[in-house]
Tab-separated table of C-alpha atoms in Angstrom:
chain	number	residue	atom	x	y	z
A	1	MET	CA	0.000	0.000	0.000
A	2	THR	CA	1.259	3.490	-0.849
A	3	LEU	CA	0.575	6.114	1.794
A	4	SER	CA	-0.247	9.603	0.582
A	5	ILE	CA	0.945	12.150	3.163
A	6	ALA	CA	-0.491	15.659	2.942
A	7	HIS	CA	1.457	18.611	4.330
A	8	LEU	CA	1.612	22.387	4.101
A	9	GLY	CA	3.449	23.431	0.934
A	10	PRO	CA	5.071	24.505	-1.283
A	11	PRO	CA	7.992	22.075	-0.859
A	12	GLY	CA	10.611	23.039	1.706
A	13	THR	CA	8.307	23.838	4.637
A	14	TYR	CA	8.978	22.579	8.137
A	15	ALA	CA	5.807	20.498	7.795
A	16	GLU	CA	7.291	18.739	4.765
A	17	GLN	CA	10.474	18.109	6.737
A	18	ALA	CA	8.415	16.577	9.562
A	19	ALA	CA	6.521	14.461	7.012
A	20	LEU	CA	9.817	13.170	5.597
A	21	LEU	CA	11.071	12.322	9.089
A	22	TYR	CA	7.850	10.466	9.808
A	23	PHE	CA	8.025	8.523	6.558
A	24	ASN	CA	11.671	7.547	7.144
A	25	TRP	CA	10.782	6.415	10.665
A	26	LEU	CA	7.787	4.472	9.404
A	27	THR	CA	9.826	2.555	6.838
A	28	LYS	CA	12.015	1.266	9.672
A	29	THR	CA	9.017	-0.585	11.095
A	30	ARG	CA	7.362	-1.881	7.920
A	31	ASP	CA	7.773	-2.166	4.157
A	32	GLN	CA	5.989	0.997	3.135
A	33	ARG	CA	5.896	3.360	0.178
A	34	ALA	CA	4.650	6.927	0.373
A	35	ILE	CA	4.126	10.049	-1.673
A	36	LEU	CA	4.166	13.571	-0.256
A	37	CYS	CA	1.304	15.868	-1.268
A	38	PRO	CA	1.738	19.623	-0.618
A	39	TYR	CA	-1.355	21.772	0.009
A	40	PRO	CA	-1.544	25.582	0.123
A	41	SER	CA	-2.965	25.862	3.662
A	42	ILE	CA	-3.218	23.912	6.916
A	43	ALA	CA	-6.991	23.722	6.598
A	44	GLN	CA	-6.753	22.253	3.087
A	45	THR	CA	-4.112	19.795	4.304
A	46	LEU	CA	-6.476	18.436	6.967
A	47	ARG	CA	-9.473	18.567	4.645
A	48	ALA	CA	-7.605	16.374	2.156
A	49	VAL	CA	-7.528	13.594	4.745
A	50	ALA	CA	-11.103	14.169	5.915
A	51	GLN	CA	-12.322	13.887	2.305
A	52	GLY	CA	-10.178	10.858	1.463
A	53	GLN	CA	-7.780	12.619	-0.919
A	54	ALA	CA	-4.801	11.671	1.274
A	55	LYS	CA	-4.266	8.949	3.856
A	56	LEU	CA	-2.294	10.998	6.367
A	57	ALA	CA	-1.581	14.651	7.117
A	58	VAL	CA	1.323	16.200	9.015
A	59	VAL	CA	0.366	19.546	10.561
A	60	PRO	CA	1.940	21.871	13.152
A	61	VAL	CA	-0.086	22.079	16.349
A	62	GLU	CA	2.088	23.921	18.896
A	63	ASN	CA	5.291	25.954	19.047
A	64	SER	CA	7.401	26.398	22.181
A	65	ILE	CA	7.634	30.178	21.619
A	66	GLU	CA	4.329	31.218	20.050
A	67	GLY	CA	2.052	28.535	21.498
A	68	SER	CA	-0.736	26.772	19.657
A	69	VAL	CA	-1.169	26.955	15.902
A	70	THR	CA	-4.724	28.247	15.927
A	71	MET	CA	-5.328	27.455	12.248
A	72	THR	CA	-4.807	23.775	13.043
A	73	LEU	CA	-7.064	23.798	16.107
A	74	ASP	CA	-9.882	25.631	14.315
A	75	ALA	CA	-9.759	23.268	11.324
A	76	LEU	CA	-9.814	20.197	13.579
A	77	TRP	CA	-12.885	21.456	15.394
A	78	GLN	CA	-14.735	21.972	12.114
A	79	LEU	CA	-13.814	18.573	10.626
A	80	ASP	CA	-14.997	15.164	11.811
A	81	GLY	CA	-13.277	11.834	12.226
A	82	LEU	CA	-9.639	12.945	12.280
A	83	GLN	CA	-7.336	11.106	14.677
A	84	VAL	CA	-3.753	11.674	15.825
A	85	GLN	CA	-1.389	8.836	14.917
A	86	LEU	CA	1.768	10.307	16.397
A	87	ALA	CA	3.253	13.587	17.635
A	88	ILE	CA	6.664	14.683	16.343
A	89	VAL	CA	8.727	17.291	18.185
A	90	MET	CA	11.159	19.044	15.839
A	91	PRO	CA	13.630	21.900	16.433
A	92	ILE	CA	13.028	24.987	14.291
A	93	VAL	CA	15.942	27.154	13.109
A	94	HIS	CA	14.861	30.132	11.035
A	95	THR	CA	16.914	31.573	8.178
A	96	LEU	CA	16.657	34.899	6.358
A	97	ILE	CA	16.670	34.224	2.616
A	98	SER	CA	17.062	37.013	0.055
A	99	CYS	CA	18.758	38.070	-3.174
A	100	ALA	CA	19.538	41.461	-1.628
A	101	GLN	CA	23.170	42.578	-1.578
A	102	SER	CA	22.943	43.179	2.164
A	103	ILE	CA	20.434	42.953	4.993
A	104	GLU	CA	20.160	46.757	5.045
A	105	ASP	CA	18.669	46.685	1.508
A	106	ILE	CA	15.673	44.601	2.585
A	107	LYS	CA	12.345	46.429	2.700
A	108	THR	CA	9.871	43.518	2.896
A	109	VAL	CA	9.952	40.198	4.748
A	110	TYR	CA	7.497	37.383	3.978
A	111	SER	CA	6.734	34.258	5.981
A	112	HIS	CA	4.128	32.308	7.887
A	113	PRO	CA	2.703	34.363	10.813
A	114	GLN	CA	4.242	31.964	13.347
A	115	ALA	CA	7.715	32.349	11.818
A	116	LEU	CA	7.419	36.145	11.713
A	117	ALA	CA	6.417	36.176	15.384
A	118	GLN	CA	9.237	33.814	16.377
A	119	CYS	CA	11.766	36.245	14.837
A	120	GLN	CA	10.122	39.523	15.875
A	121	GLY	CA	12.863	40.582	18.276
A	122	TRP	CA	15.650	39.946	15.761
A	123	LEU	CA	13.771	41.830	13.051
A	124	ASP	CA	13.180	44.804	15.370
A	125	ARG	CA	16.887	44.992	16.196
A	126	VAL	CA	18.414	44.391	12.763
A	127	ILE	CA	15.903	45.745	10.227
A	128	PRO	CA	13.331	47.651	12.319
A	129	LYS	CA	11.704	49.520	9.418
A	130	VAL	CA	10.997	46.433	7.323
A	131	GLN	CA	7.430	45.608	6.279
A	132	LEU	CA	6.263	42.189	7.476
A	133	ILE	CA	3.823	40.351	5.213
A	134	PRO	CA	2.260	37.067	6.400
A	135	LYS	CA	1.918	34.182	3.948
A	136	ASN	CA	0.287	30.756	4.134
A	137	SER	CA	3.666	29.048	4.614
A	138	THR	CA	7.360	29.777	5.098
A	139	THR	CA	8.094	28.846	1.466
A	140	GLU	CA	5.195	30.488	-0.386
A	141	ALA	CA	7.164	33.657	-1.210
A	142	LEU	CA	10.487	32.045	-2.140
A	143	LEU	CA	9.796	32.005	-5.882
A	144	GLN	CA	9.253	35.788	-5.814
A	145	LEU	CA	12.631	36.670	-4.314
A	146	GLU	CA	14.667	36.611	-7.530
A	147	GLN	CA	12.344	39.245	-9.051
A	148	ASP	CA	12.602	41.586	-6.055
A	149	PRO	CA	16.071	42.158	-4.534
A	150	THR	CA	14.538	44.174	-1.692
A	151	ALA	CA	12.396	41.247	-0.507
A	152	ALA	CA	13.297	38.469	1.920
A	153	ALA	CA	11.627	35.406	3.377
A	154	ILE	CA	12.013	33.621	6.691
A	155	SER	CA	12.268	29.907	6.104
A	156	SER	CA	14.681	27.020	6.700
A	157	GLU	CA	18.206	26.535	5.416
A	158	ARG	CA	16.927	23.389	3.703
A	159	ALA	CA	14.391	25.510	1.792
A	160	ALA	CA	17.143	27.887	0.652
A	161	GLN	CA	19.052	24.910	-0.736
A	162	LEU	CA	15.975	23.489	-2.482
A	163	TYR	CA	15.261	26.803	-4.220
A	164	ASN	CA	18.941	27.664	-4.741
A	165	LEU	CA	18.598	31.014	-2.953
A	166	PRO	CA	21.152	32.972	-0.885
A	167	VAL	CA	21.102	32.896	2.927
A	168	LEU	CA	21.803	36.271	4.568
A	169	ALA	CA	21.446	35.175	8.201
A	170	THR	CA	20.645	31.971	10.050
A	171	GLY	CA	19.455	31.179	13.552
A	172	ILE	CA	17.402	34.379	13.636
A	173	ASN	CA	14.632	33.025	15.880
A	174	ASP	CA	14.522	34.988	19.140
A	175	TYR	CA	14.978	31.930	21.352
A	176	PRO	CA	17.360	29.068	20.510
A	177	GLU	CA	15.106	26.496	22.197
A	178	ASN	CA	12.517	26.750	19.448
A	179	TYR	CA	10.519	23.554	18.927
A	180	THR	CA	7.320	22.764	17.050
A	181	ARG	CA	5.076	19.812	17.765
A	182	PHE	CA	3.511	18.283	14.665
A	183	TRP	CA	0.624	15.844	14.573
A	184	VAL	CA	0.381	12.994	12.104
A	185	MET	CA	-3.375	12.814	11.408
A	186	SER	CA	-5.543	10.191	9.744
A	187	LYS	CA	-9.254	9.636	9.037
A	188	ASN	CA	-10.223	7.492	11.994
A	189	TYR	CA	-7.428	5.429	13.554
A	190	ILE	CA	-5.053	3.412	11.342
A	191	PRO	CA	-3.343	0.540	13.206
A	192	LEU	CA	0.139	1.116	11.804
A	193	ALA	CA	2.947	-1.103	13.046
A	194	ARG	CA	4.833	0.492	15.933
A	195	PRO	CA	7.844	-0.492	18.060
A	196	SER	CA	7.197	-2.461	21.245
A	197	HIS	CA	8.139	0.456	23.522
A	198	LEU	CA	5.357	2.535	21.924
A	199	GLU	CA	2.535	0.049	22.435
A	200	ARG	CA	1.177	2.102	25.341
A	201	ARG	CA	0.177	5.502	24.062
A	202	THR	CA	1.064	8.348	26.417
A	203	HIS	CA	-1.194	11.243	25.392
A	204	THR	CA	-4.832	11.821	24.465
A	205	SER	CA	-6.185	15.046	22.942
A	206	LEU	CA	-9.760	16.283	23.242
A	207	ALA	CA	-11.852	19.314	22.420
A	208	PHE	CA	-15.220	20.261	23.858
A	209	SER	CA	-17.724	23.067	24.136
A	210	THR	CA	-19.882	23.676	27.199
A	211	PRO	CA	-23.682	24.059	27.218
A	212	ALA	CA	-23.616	27.505	28.864
A	213	ASN	CA	-21.207	30.159	30.116
A	214	VAL	CA	-21.955	29.676	33.818
A	215	PRO	CA	-19.802	29.187	36.946
A	216	GLY	CA	-18.282	25.692	37.001
A	217	ALA	CA	-18.934	24.976	33.317
A	218	LEU	CA	-15.236	24.314	32.717
A	219	ALA	CA	-14.311	23.175	36.218
A	220	LYS	CA	-16.729	20.228	36.231
A	221	PRO	CA	-15.279	18.323	33.237
A	222	LEU	CA	-11.725	19.084	34.386
A	223	GLN	CA	-12.489	17.815	37.886
A	224	VAL	CA	-13.427	14.442	36.411
A	225	PHE	CA	-9.824	13.944	35.292
A	226	ALA	CA	-8.375	15.366	38.513
A	227	SER	CA	-10.419	12.944	40.625
A	228	ILE	CA	-8.732	9.922	39.011
A	229	GLY	CA	-5.253	11.443	38.962
A	230	ILE	CA	-4.914	12.187	35.233
A	231	ASN	CA	-2.572	15.086	34.519
A	232	LEU	CA	-3.530	17.684	31.918
A	233	SER	CA	-0.402	18.760	30.032
A	234	LYS	CA	-2.214	21.491	28.111
A	235	ILE	CA	-5.469	23.437	28.067
A	236	GLU	CA	-6.337	26.011	25.407
A	237	SER	CA	-9.468	28.046	24.729
A	238	ARG	CA	-10.670	29.107	21.283
A	239	PRO	CA	-13.723	31.196	20.371
A	240	THR	CA	-16.686	29.181	19.135
A	241	LYS	CA	-17.198	31.859	16.432
A	242	ARG	CA	-20.899	31.847	17.307
A	243	SER	CA	-20.981	34.692	19.806
A	244	LEU	CA	-18.547	36.977	21.613
A	245	GLY	CA	-17.504	35.411	24.923
A	246	GLU	CA	-18.311	31.808	23.927
A	247	TYR	CA	-15.369	29.424	23.973
A	248	LEU	CA	-14.468	25.837	23.294
A	249	PHE	CA	-11.542	24.081	24.933
A	250	PHE	CA	-8.705	21.870	23.717
A	251	ILE	CA	-6.986	19.701	26.319
A	252	ASP	CA	-4.177	17.153	26.310
A	253	LEU	CA	-4.246	14.303	28.820
A	254	GLU	CA	-1.213	12.297	29.875
A	255	ALA	CA	-3.101	9.036	29.516
A	256	ASP	CA	-4.234	6.413	26.997
A	257	SER	CA	-7.943	6.577	26.141
A	258	SER	CA	-8.092	2.790	25.884
A	259	GLU	CA	-7.507	2.445	29.646
A	260	ALA	CA	-10.681	1.627	31.565
A	261	GLN	CA	-10.552	4.645	33.908
A	262	VAL	CA	-10.001	7.035	30.994
A	263	GLU	CA	-12.909	5.509	29.061
A	264	SER	CA	-15.067	5.965	32.152
A	265	ALA	CA	-13.931	9.581	32.567
A	266	LEU	CA	-14.692	10.407	28.927
A	267	ALA	CA	-18.163	8.936	29.296
A	268	GLU	CA	-18.740	11.006	32.433
A	269	ILE	CA	-17.697	14.362	30.982
A	270	THR	CA	-20.236	14.023	28.167
A	271	THR	CA	-22.806	15.011	30.796
A	272	TYR	CA	-21.019	18.349	31.246
A	273	THR	CA	-20.238	19.162	27.610
A	274	GLU	CA	-22.252	20.307	24.627
A	275	VAL	CA	-19.975	18.747	21.969
A	276	LEU	CA	-17.046	16.469	22.804
A	277	LYS	CA	-14.441	15.455	20.214
A	278	SER	CA	-11.636	12.998	20.843
A	279	PHE	CA	-8.634	13.185	18.539
A	280	GLY	CA	-7.350	9.871	19.867
A	281	SER	CA	-4.326	8.669	21.798
A	282	TYR	CA	-0.754	8.738	20.571
A	283	ASN	CA	2.928	8.858	21.484
A	284	VAL	CA	5.191	11.902	21.355
A	285	LEU	CA	8.528	11.332	19.623
A	286	PRO	CA	11.487	13.726	19.722
A	287	ILE	CA	13.462	14.152	16.507
A	288	GLN	CA	16.383	12.148	17.932
A	289	GLU	CA	14.304	8.981	18.037
A	290	LEU	CA	12.922	9.561	14.564
A	291	VAL	CA	16.381	10.009	13.091
A	292	VAL	CA	18.215	7.291	14.999
A	293	GLY	CA	15.417	4.768	14.633
A	294	CYS	CA	13.622	2.426	16.950
């Protein structure tokens, strides 16, 4: 079987790099072929899997500097049946790419909003008067750079090599400990072969809305997990987009949803929620394990 893996394009994005790492890791556990399928936005990447155009999607979900990737969370709430296969934690090193003769000649910088934000301090210090223009990905503007020597893009050094473009500065992210967590998503759960030490999945991700904005509306479902000793490693609110002041909540549990007490807890919190979505249980792999192997 050939796996089609959707990711944010054009080629050279960090999402494509994560997809390649995942594919290389996967081939260590089974005889598998795959094709990478770039899409112009995160929402279209996830929709491709939801509509059966691709088998898997690799999407960014959280950055250590800028927090959650809201485009991913919003798309997941709107789509049905998507499950997390695996989480990949990858270091991000941003590079300034341009055909300008010097950094001082740059007037415009393009990139994904997350990348622009992760380099905001460096940009303010080095080229404070530059115009920042957000794009759908870190590579979307690269093909424009040769036509405009006053333009630059923030992307990866790998992307500069792929497009044969000059690098003016590297490591420009404001904090060196810059990591992004990517999710490998599928339509429903696919029982892919996995190493023995990953048989027990360590995390479960959920999203829910509450019936009304009243005292205890959030505390009651969270107390269910606290009462059985399940740690929440993350909680994030997003607007429902129905009315000002209405929110839905994304939470990560440090537990496997197949365990009896977790199943019981999930059944119980349905009494306190309006809509409850489970994105499944999965393991979190650092890049070292993906590269070295199992």
